[in-house]
Amino acid sequence: MSARVLVVEDEPSIAETLLYALRTEGFVAEGCGTAGAALEAVRGGEPVDCLILDVGLPDRSGFDLCREIRSFSALPILFLTARDGEIDRVVGLEIGADDYVAKPFSPREVVARVRAILRRVRVVGRGDEGEGKKGPEGRCGLVHDERRRTVSFQGQELELSRNEYHLLLALMKHPGRVLTREQLMEMAWPDPGAASDRTVDAHVKLLRAKLRAVAPEADPIETRRGLGYALREGA
Ligand code: CA
C-alpha cells in the first residue's frame, strides 16, 4: 500500500513541484493551502502517513498547527522553512517535528526525507505485530492502528500526545513485564536525555486519566513500587 502524504503549502508552485515529485516516486500525495484545511484532513479525512508542513501559512503558523496536531496525534511531520536560522530549526524540532528542510530545497531531497521518516516509523512499529498483540483485540482491550498511529481502548480511539503514544506502545510491546522509568524513556522519548523520572510519571498519569475516561474500572497500567510500570497481562 502506498504511503499517503499531505502537503500543506500555500504557494502553488512549491506545492505542485512537491506533489509531482512525490507522485513520481509512488506516494499518494495531496495538497492543501491552509492550516484549517490541514487540521480537517488530519482529524477527519483518510489516514495520512506523513505531513509536509510549511511554516508560513495564511491562517496560522505551521508551528502552531504542529503543536495542535501533537496534542492528539503522533503523525510524522516534516517542516518546510523559509528562514534558515537555527532558532527556527530548534523550535521546529522542539515542538515535535520529525525533521525539516530549508527553502530553497530540491524536491528529491524532500522525498528522501519523507522516505527516511516513514522507514523510522515502520521500524518502531514493527514489534507490535508480535508479543504486544493477543489476537485481533490486542491486550487489555488496547489496539494499535499502526498506519494511523493511533491506539484504541475498548473500541474507543484515544487522543494521545506523541510521548503518551510512544509510552503506551512501549508498554503494549511487553505486556506483563515491568519497565523501569529509564527503559521507558529510552523507548518513548526522541531525546531520552531531556526527560527525567518525573517526566515519565507525569505522562503515565495523563495516560491513565485518558484510559480512565474510557473505562473507569480497567486501570491497565500497573505501578510496581520502586521498579517502574507494567501493562497488566490479560486484564
Ligand atoms: Ca508559505
PDB file of C-alpha atoms and ligand atoms in Angstrom:
ATOM      1  CA  MET A   1       0.000   0.000   0.000  1.00  0.00           C
ATOM      2  CA  SER A   2       1.380   3.428  -0.952  1.00  0.00           C
ATOM      3  CA  ALA A   3       2.023   5.867   1.851  1.00  0.00           C
ATOM      4  CA  ARG A   4      -0.228   8.908   1.825  1.00  0.00           C
ATOM      5  CA  VAL A   5       1.458  12.299   2.168  1.00  0.00           C
ATOM      6  CA  LEU A   6      -0.337  15.575   2.770  1.00  0.00           C
ATOM      7  CA  VAL A   7       1.496  18.711   1.565  1.00  0.00           C
ATOM      8  CA  VAL A   8       0.409  21.832   3.463  1.00  0.00           C
ATOM      9  CA  GLU A   9       1.833  24.747   1.475  1.00  0.00           C
ATOM     10  CA  ASP A  10       0.092  27.915   0.294  1.00  0.00           C
ATOM     11  CA  GLU A  11       2.484  28.682  -2.544  1.00  0.00           C
ATOM     12  CA  PRO A  12       1.070  26.815  -5.561  1.00  0.00           C
ATOM     13  CA  SER A  13       4.351  26.467  -7.460  1.00  0.00           C
ATOM     14  CA  ILE A  14       6.107  24.852  -4.477  1.00  0.00           C
ATOM     15  CA  ALA A  15       3.119  22.648  -3.661  1.00  0.00           C
ATOM     16  CA  GLU A  16       2.823  21.438  -7.244  1.00  0.00           C
ATOM     17  CA  THR A  17       6.534  20.672  -7.525  1.00  0.00           C
ATOM     18  CA  LEU A  18       6.380  18.596  -4.338  1.00  0.00           C
ATOM     19  CA  LEU A  19       3.178  16.792  -5.267  1.00  0.00           C
ATOM     20  CA  TYR A  20       4.658  15.911  -8.643  1.00  0.00           C
ATOM     21  CA  ALA A  21       7.909  14.618  -7.106  1.00  0.00           C
ATOM     22  CA  LEU A  22       6.070  12.550  -4.500  1.00  0.00           C
ATOM     23  CA  ARG A  23       3.659  11.022  -7.014  1.00  0.00           C
ATOM     24  CA  THR A  24       6.517  10.215  -9.377  1.00  0.00           C
ATOM     25  CA  GLU A  25       8.128   8.288  -6.517  1.00  0.00           C
ATOM     26  CA  GLY A  26       4.976   6.260  -5.905  1.00  0.00           C
ATOM     27  CA  PHE A  27       3.409   8.153  -2.999  1.00  0.00           C
ATOM     28  CA  VAL A  28      -0.229   9.111  -2.831  1.00  0.00           C
ATOM     29  CA  ALA A  29       0.122  12.877  -2.407  1.00  0.00           C
ATOM     30  CA  GLU A  30      -2.456  15.559  -1.809  1.00  0.00           C
ATOM     31  CA  GLY A  31      -2.157  19.237  -1.078  1.00  0.00           C
ATOM     32  CA  CYS A  32      -3.919  21.947   0.865  1.00  0.00           C
ATOM     33  CA  GLY A  33      -3.078  25.617   1.366  1.00  0.00           C
ATOM     34  CA  THR A  34      -4.249  26.445   4.878  1.00  0.00           C
ATOM     35  CA  ALA A  35      -3.749  25.172   8.419  1.00  0.00           C
ATOM     36  CA  GLY A  36      -7.513  24.888   8.816  1.00  0.00           C
ATOM     37  CA  ALA A  37      -7.863  22.560   5.854  1.00  0.00           C
ATOM     38  CA  ALA A  38      -4.877  20.515   7.045  1.00  0.00           C
ATOM     39  CA  LEU A  39      -6.355  20.056  10.509  1.00  0.00           C
ATOM     40  CA  GLU A  40      -9.643  18.974   8.993  1.00  0.00           C
ATOM     41  CA  ALA A  41      -7.863  16.441   6.774  1.00  0.00           C
ATOM     42  CA  VAL A  42      -5.802  15.042   9.658  1.00  0.00           C
ATOM     43  CA  ARG A  43      -8.728  14.787  12.053  1.00  0.00           C
ATOM     44  CA  GLY A  44     -11.451  13.589   9.785  1.00  0.00           C
ATOM     45  CA  GLY A  45     -10.173  12.528   6.382  1.00  0.00           C
ATOM     46  CA  GLU A  46      -8.402   9.476   5.045  1.00  0.00           C
ATOM     47  CA  PRO A  47      -5.469   8.390   7.212  1.00  0.00           C
ATOM     48  CA  VAL A  48      -2.340  10.449   6.496  1.00  0.00           C
ATOM     49  CA  ASP A  49       1.076   8.765   6.863  1.00  0.00           C
ATOM     50  CA  CYS A  50       3.203  11.900   6.752  1.00  0.00           C
ATOM     51  CA  LEU A  51       2.607  15.641   6.770  1.00  0.00           C
ATOM     52  CA  ILE A  52       4.839  18.119   4.913  1.00  0.00           C
ATOM     53  CA  LEU A  53       4.189  21.418   6.604  1.00  0.00           C
ATOM     54  CA  ASP A  54       5.141  24.941   5.531  1.00  0.00           C
ATOM     55  CA  VAL A  55       5.927  27.302   8.430  1.00  0.00           C
ATOM     56  CA  GLY A  56       4.294  30.354   6.794  1.00  0.00           C
ATOM     57  CA  LEU A  57       0.634  29.643   6.156  1.00  0.00           C
ATOM     58  CA  PRO A  58      -2.060  32.286   5.569  1.00  0.00           C
ATOM     59  CA  ASP A  59      -4.320  31.445   8.525  1.00  0.00           C
ATOM     60  CA  ARG A  60      -1.897  30.178  11.230  1.00  0.00           C
ATOM     61  CA  SER A  61       1.782  29.426  11.573  1.00  0.00           C
ATOM     62  CA  GLY A  62       2.923  25.894  10.811  1.00  0.00           C
ATOM     63  CA  PHE A  63       4.481  25.737  14.297  1.00  0.00           C
ATOM     64  CA  ASP A  64       1.089  26.416  15.852  1.00  0.00           C
ATOM     65  CA  LEU A  65      -0.549  23.782  13.726  1.00  0.00           C
ATOM     66  CA  CYS A  66       2.187  21.272  14.608  1.00  0.00           C
ATOM     67  CA  ARG A  67       1.654  21.910  18.321  1.00  0.00           C
ATOM     68  CA  GLU A  68      -2.061  21.360  17.983  1.00  0.00           C
ATOM     69  CA  ILE A  69      -1.639  18.141  15.987  1.00  0.00           C
ATOM     70  CA  ARG A  70       0.892  16.891  18.553  1.00  0.00           C
ATOM     71  CA  SER A  71      -1.716  17.251  21.307  1.00  0.00           C
ATOM     72  CA  PHE A  72      -3.692  14.392  19.785  1.00  0.00           C
ATOM     73  CA  SER A  73      -1.525  12.614  17.201  1.00  0.00           C
ATOM     74  CA  ALA A  74       1.969  11.237  16.634  1.00  0.00           C
ATOM     75  CA  LEU A  75       1.649  11.695  12.845  1.00  0.00           C
ATOM     76  CA  PRO A  76       5.130  12.241  11.308  1.00  0.00           C
ATOM     77  CA  ILE A  77       5.712  15.894  10.385  1.00  0.00           C
ATOM     78  CA  LEU A  78       8.390  17.302   8.067  1.00  0.00           C
ATOM     79  CA  PHE A  79       8.742  21.086   8.166  1.00  0.00           C
ATOM     80  CA  LEU A  80       9.459  23.382   5.234  1.00  0.00           C
ATOM     81  CA  THR A  81      11.085  26.534   6.496  1.00  0.00           C
ATOM     82  CA  ALA A  82      11.897  29.663   4.523  1.00  0.00           C
ATOM     83  CA  ARG A  83      14.127  31.145   7.227  1.00  0.00           C
ATOM     84  CA  ASP A  84      17.291  29.184   7.545  1.00  0.00           C
ATOM     85  CA  GLY A  85      18.008  30.369  11.094  1.00  0.00           C
ATOM     86  CA  GLU A  86      18.992  27.998  13.849  1.00  0.00           C
ATOM     87  CA  ILE A  87      16.168  29.216  16.037  1.00  0.00           C
ATOM     88  CA  ASP A  88      13.557  28.132  13.543  1.00  0.00           C
ATOM     89  CA  ARG A  89      15.179  24.742  13.316  1.00  0.00           C
ATOM     90  CA  VAL A  90      15.360  24.223  17.039  1.00  0.00           C
ATOM     91  CA  VAL A  91      11.844  25.472  17.582  1.00  0.00           C
ATOM     92  CA  GLY A  92      10.641  23.266  14.769  1.00  0.00           C
ATOM     93  CA  LEU A  93      12.135  20.195  16.379  1.00  0.00           C
ATOM     94  CA  GLU A  94      11.201  21.078  19.955  1.00  0.00           C
ATOM     95  CA  ILE A  95       7.550  21.318  19.167  1.00  0.00           C
ATOM     96  CA  GLY A  96       7.599  17.753  17.949  1.00  0.00           C
ATOM     97  CA  ALA A  97       8.520  17.848  14.266  1.00  0.00           C
ATOM     98  CA  ASP A  98      10.269  14.765  12.926  1.00  0.00           C
ATOM     99  CA  ASP A  99      12.532  16.646  10.516  1.00  0.00           C
ATOM    100  CA  TYR A 100      12.799  19.831   8.438  1.00  0.00           C
ATOM    101  CA  VAL A 101      14.200  21.136   5.183  1.00  0.00           C
ATOM    102  CA  ALA A 102      15.087  24.758   4.456  1.00  0.00           C
ATOM    103  CA  LYS A 103      13.868  26.539   1.328  1.00  0.00           C
ATOM    104  CA  PRO A 104      15.062  26.515  -1.355  1.00  0.00           C
ATOM    105  CA  PHE A 105      15.212  22.724  -1.391  1.00  0.00           C
ATOM    106  CA  SER A 106      15.340  20.110  -4.084  1.00  0.00           C
ATOM    107  CA  PRO A 107      12.115  18.085  -4.347  1.00  0.00           C
ATOM    108  CA  ARG A 108      14.286  14.986  -4.448  1.00  0.00           C
ATOM    109  CA  GLU A 109      15.698  15.812  -1.019  1.00  0.00           C
ATOM    110  CA  VAL A 110      12.228  16.275   0.423  1.00  0.00           C
ATOM    111  CA  VAL A 111      11.141  12.903  -0.945  1.00  0.00           C
ATOM    112  CA  ALA A 112      14.265  11.293   0.551  1.00  0.00           C
ATOM    113  CA  ARG A 113      13.471  12.813   3.958  1.00  0.00           C
ATOM    114  CA  VAL A 114       9.895  11.566   3.788  1.00  0.00           C
ATOM    115  CA  ARG A 115      11.164   8.092   2.993  1.00  0.00           C
ATOM    116  CA  ALA A 116      13.600   8.208   5.918  1.00  0.00           C
ATOM    117  CA  ILE A 117      10.873   9.329   8.335  1.00  0.00           C
ATOM    118  CA  LEU A 118       8.487   6.599   7.186  1.00  0.00           C
ATOM    119  CA  ARG A 119      11.226   3.996   7.487  1.00  0.00           C
ATOM    120  CA  ARG A 120      11.877   5.105  11.066  1.00  0.00           C
ATOM    121  CA  VAL A 121       8.192   4.952  11.940  1.00  0.00           C
ATOM    122  CA  ARG A 122       7.840   1.468  10.497  1.00  0.00           C
ATOM    123  CA  VAL A 123      10.876   0.183  12.358  1.00  0.00           C
ATOM    124  CA  VAL A 124       9.363   1.452  15.598  1.00  0.00           C
ATOM    125  CA  GLY A 125       6.018  -0.069  14.742  1.00  0.00           C
ATOM    126  CA  ARG A 126       7.216  -3.482  13.647  1.00  0.00           C
ATOM    127  CA  GLY A 127       7.344  -5.067  17.120  1.00  0.00           C
ATOM    128  CA  ASP A 128       3.599  -4.576  17.519  1.00  0.00           C
ATOM    129  CA  GLU A 129       2.836  -7.493  15.270  1.00  0.00           C
ATOM    130  CA  GLY A 130       4.472  -9.828  17.767  1.00  0.00           C
ATOM    131  CA  GLU A 131       4.137 -10.167  21.503  1.00  0.00           C
ATOM    132  CA  GLY A 132       2.263  -6.914  22.026  1.00  0.00           C
ATOM    133  CA  LYS A 133      -0.858  -8.255  20.410  1.00  0.00           C
ATOM    134  CA  LYS A 134      -3.025 -11.102  21.517  1.00  0.00           C
ATOM    135  CA  GLY A 135      -5.452 -11.817  18.730  1.00  0.00           C
ATOM    136  CA  PRO A 136      -7.202  -9.039  16.868  1.00  0.00           C
ATOM    137  CA  GLU A 137      -8.311  -7.305  20.078  1.00  0.00           C
ATOM    138  CA  GLY A 138      -4.814  -6.918  21.488  1.00  0.00           C
ATOM    139  CA  ARG A 139      -4.042  -6.853  25.202  1.00  0.00           C
ATOM    140  CA  CYS A 140      -6.322  -5.309  27.741  1.00  0.00           C
ATOM    141  CA  GLY A 141      -8.667  -4.078  25.024  1.00  0.00           C
ATOM    142  CA  LEU A 142      -5.857  -1.932  23.633  1.00  0.00           C
ATOM    143  CA  VAL A 143      -5.472  -1.967  19.857  1.00  0.00           C
ATOM    144  CA  HIS A 144      -2.731  -0.227  17.907  1.00  0.00           C
ATOM    145  CA  ASP A 145      -3.509   1.064  14.423  1.00  0.00           C
ATOM    146  CA  GLU A 146      -0.010   1.306  13.018  1.00  0.00           C
ATOM    147  CA  ARG A 147      -0.959   3.122   9.844  1.00  0.00           C
ATOM    148  CA  ARG A 148      -2.892   5.897  11.569  1.00  0.00           C
ATOM    149  CA  ARG A 149      -0.550   5.912  14.577  1.00  0.00           C
ATOM    150  CA  THR A 150      -3.448   5.711  16.992  1.00  0.00           C
ATOM    151  CA  VAL A 151      -4.398   3.428  19.863  1.00  0.00           C
ATOM    152  CA  SER A 152      -7.962   2.436  20.742  1.00  0.00           C
ATOM    153  CA  PHE A 153      -9.010   1.335  24.198  1.00  0.00           C
ATOM    154  CA  GLN A 154     -12.089  -0.857  24.398  1.00  0.00           C
ATOM    155  CA  GLY A 155     -13.127   0.277  20.961  1.00  0.00           C
ATOM    156  CA  GLN A 156     -12.624   3.984  21.562  1.00  0.00           C
ATOM    157  CA  GLU A 157      -9.793   5.872  19.902  1.00  0.00           C
ATOM    158  CA  LEU A 158      -7.542   7.676  22.384  1.00  0.00           C
ATOM    159  CA  GLU A 159      -6.313  11.193  21.673  1.00  0.00           C
ATOM    160  CA  LEU A 160      -2.671  10.886  22.676  1.00  0.00           C
ATOM    161  CA  SER A 161       0.271  13.264  22.564  1.00  0.00           C
ATOM    162  CA  ARG A 162       3.363  11.913  20.882  1.00  0.00           C
ATOM    163  CA  ASN A 163       5.045  10.966  24.173  1.00  0.00           C
ATOM    164  CA  GLU A 164       1.893   9.334  25.544  1.00  0.00           C
ATOM    165  CA  TYR A 165       1.540   7.359  22.328  1.00  0.00           C
ATOM    166  CA  HIS A 166       5.108   6.028  22.397  1.00  0.00           C
ATOM    167  CA  LEU A 167       4.898   5.341  26.130  1.00  0.00           C
ATOM    168  CA  LEU A 168       1.753   3.277  25.705  1.00  0.00           C
ATOM    169  CA  LEU A 169       3.251   1.432  22.722  1.00  0.00           C
ATOM    170  CA  ALA A 170       6.350   0.559  24.761  1.00  0.00           C
ATOM    171  CA  LEU A 171       4.144  -0.964  27.466  1.00  0.00           C
ATOM    172  CA  MET A 172       1.996  -2.776  24.884  1.00  0.00           C
ATOM    173  CA  LYS A 173       5.059  -4.380  23.349  1.00  0.00           C
ATOM    174  CA  HIS A 174       5.980  -6.023  26.663  1.00  0.00           C
ATOM    175  CA  PRO A 175       2.751  -6.967  28.422  1.00  0.00           C
ATOM    176  CA  GLY A 176       3.251  -8.132  31.988  1.00  0.00           C
ATOM    177  CA  ARG A 177       6.866  -7.027  32.046  1.00  0.00           C
ATOM    178  CA  VAL A 178       7.963  -4.280  34.407  1.00  0.00           C
ATOM    179  CA  LEU A 179       9.711  -1.475  32.567  1.00  0.00           C
ATOM    180  CA  THR A 180      11.828   0.944  34.552  1.00  0.00           C
ATOM    181  CA  ARG A 181      11.466   4.675  34.026  1.00  0.00           C
ATOM    182  CA  GLU A 182      14.861   4.656  32.285  1.00  0.00           C
ATOM    183  CA  GLN A 183      13.731   1.945  29.880  1.00  0.00           C
ATOM    184  CA  LEU A 184      10.518   3.818  29.138  1.00  0.00           C
ATOM    185  CA  MET A 185      12.489   6.994  28.473  1.00  0.00           C
ATOM    186  CA  GLU A 186      14.754   5.147  26.057  1.00  0.00           C
ATOM    187  CA  MET A 187      11.809   3.607  24.253  1.00  0.00           C
ATOM    188  CA  ALA A 188       9.393   6.517  24.173  1.00  0.00           C
ATOM    189  CA  TRP A 189      11.354   9.780  24.071  1.00  0.00           C
ATOM    190  CA  PRO A 190      13.082  11.040  20.914  1.00  0.00           C
ATOM    191  CA  ASP A 191      15.732  12.633  23.164  1.00  0.00           C
ATOM    192  CA  PRO A 192      15.855  10.465  26.325  1.00  0.00           C
ATOM    193  CA  GLY A 193      18.438  12.723  27.975  1.00  0.00           C
ATOM    194  CA  ALA A 194      15.889  15.544  28.092  1.00  0.00           C
ATOM    195  CA  ALA A 195      13.391  13.525  30.166  1.00  0.00           C
ATOM    196  CA  SER A 196      13.513  12.736  33.884  1.00  0.00           C
ATOM    197  CA  ASP A 197      11.826  10.131  36.106  1.00  0.00           C
ATOM    198  CA  ARG A 198       9.232  12.727  36.942  1.00  0.00           C
ATOM    199  CA  THR A 199       8.539  13.332  33.237  1.00  0.00           C
ATOM    200  CA  VAL A 200       7.706   9.647  32.842  1.00  0.00           C
ATOM    201  CA  ASP A 201       5.490   9.691  35.951  1.00  0.00           C
ATOM    202  CA  ALA A 202       3.675  12.783  34.702  1.00  0.00           C
ATOM    203  CA  HIS A 203       2.979  11.192  31.327  1.00  0.00           C
ATOM    204  CA  VAL A 204       1.793   7.934  32.886  1.00  0.00           C
ATOM    205  CA  LYS A 205      -0.598   9.975  34.992  1.00  0.00           C
ATOM    206  CA  LEU A 206      -2.001  11.718  31.906  1.00  0.00           C
ATOM    207  CA  LEU A 207      -2.244   8.411  30.070  1.00  0.00           C
ATOM    208  CA  ARG A 208      -4.126   6.797  32.958  1.00  0.00           C
ATOM    209  CA  ALA A 209      -6.591   9.666  33.050  1.00  0.00           C
ATOM    210  CA  LYS A 210      -7.325   9.141  29.351  1.00  0.00           C
ATOM    211  CA  LEU A 211      -7.797   5.387  29.852  1.00  0.00           C
ATOM    212  CA  ARG A 212      -9.999   6.002  32.875  1.00  0.00           C
ATOM    213  CA  ALA A 213     -12.189   8.329  30.835  1.00  0.00           C
ATOM    214  CA  VAL A 214     -12.988   5.340  28.591  1.00  0.00           C
ATOM    215  CA  ALA A 215     -13.283   2.649  31.288  1.00  0.00           C
ATOM    216  CA  PRO A 216     -13.060   3.854  34.919  1.00  0.00           C
ATOM    217  CA  GLU A 217     -12.567   0.348  36.369  1.00  0.00           C
ATOM    218  CA  ALA A 218      -9.992  -1.061  33.974  1.00  0.00           C
ATOM    219  CA  ASP A 219      -6.703   0.640  35.001  1.00  0.00           C
ATOM    220  CA  PRO A 220      -4.487  -1.463  32.700  1.00  0.00           C
ATOM    221  CA  ILE A 221      -1.224   0.248  33.741  1.00  0.00           C
ATOM    222  CA  GLU A 222       0.220  -1.140  36.961  1.00  0.00           C
ATOM    223  CA  THR A 223       2.694   0.719  39.181  1.00  0.00           C
ATOM    224  CA  ARG A 224       5.406  -1.506  40.657  1.00  0.00           C
ATOM    225  CA  ARG A 225       6.754   0.452  43.561  1.00  0.00           C
ATOM    226  CA  GLY A 226      10.439   1.185  43.312  1.00  0.00           C
ATOM    227  CA  LEU A 227      10.619  -0.550  39.940  1.00  0.00           C
ATOM    228  CA  GLY A 228       8.512   1.065  37.264  1.00  0.00           C
ATOM    229  CA  TYR A 229       5.380   0.351  35.247  1.00  0.00           C
ATOM    230  CA  ALA A 230       3.813  -2.659  33.558  1.00  0.00           C
ATOM    231  CA  LEU A 231       0.791  -3.351  31.428  1.00  0.00           C
ATOM    232  CA  ARG A 232      -1.472  -5.832  33.207  1.00  0.00           C
ATOM    233  CA  GLU A 233      -1.421  -9.128  31.398  1.00  0.00           C
ATOM    234  CA  GLY A 234      -4.852 -10.322  30.323  1.00  0.00           C
ATOM    235  CA  ALA A 235      -6.581  -7.713  32.442  1.00  0.00           C
TER     236      ALA A 235
HETATM  237 CA    CA B   1       4.062  29.867   2.739  1.00  0.00          CA
END
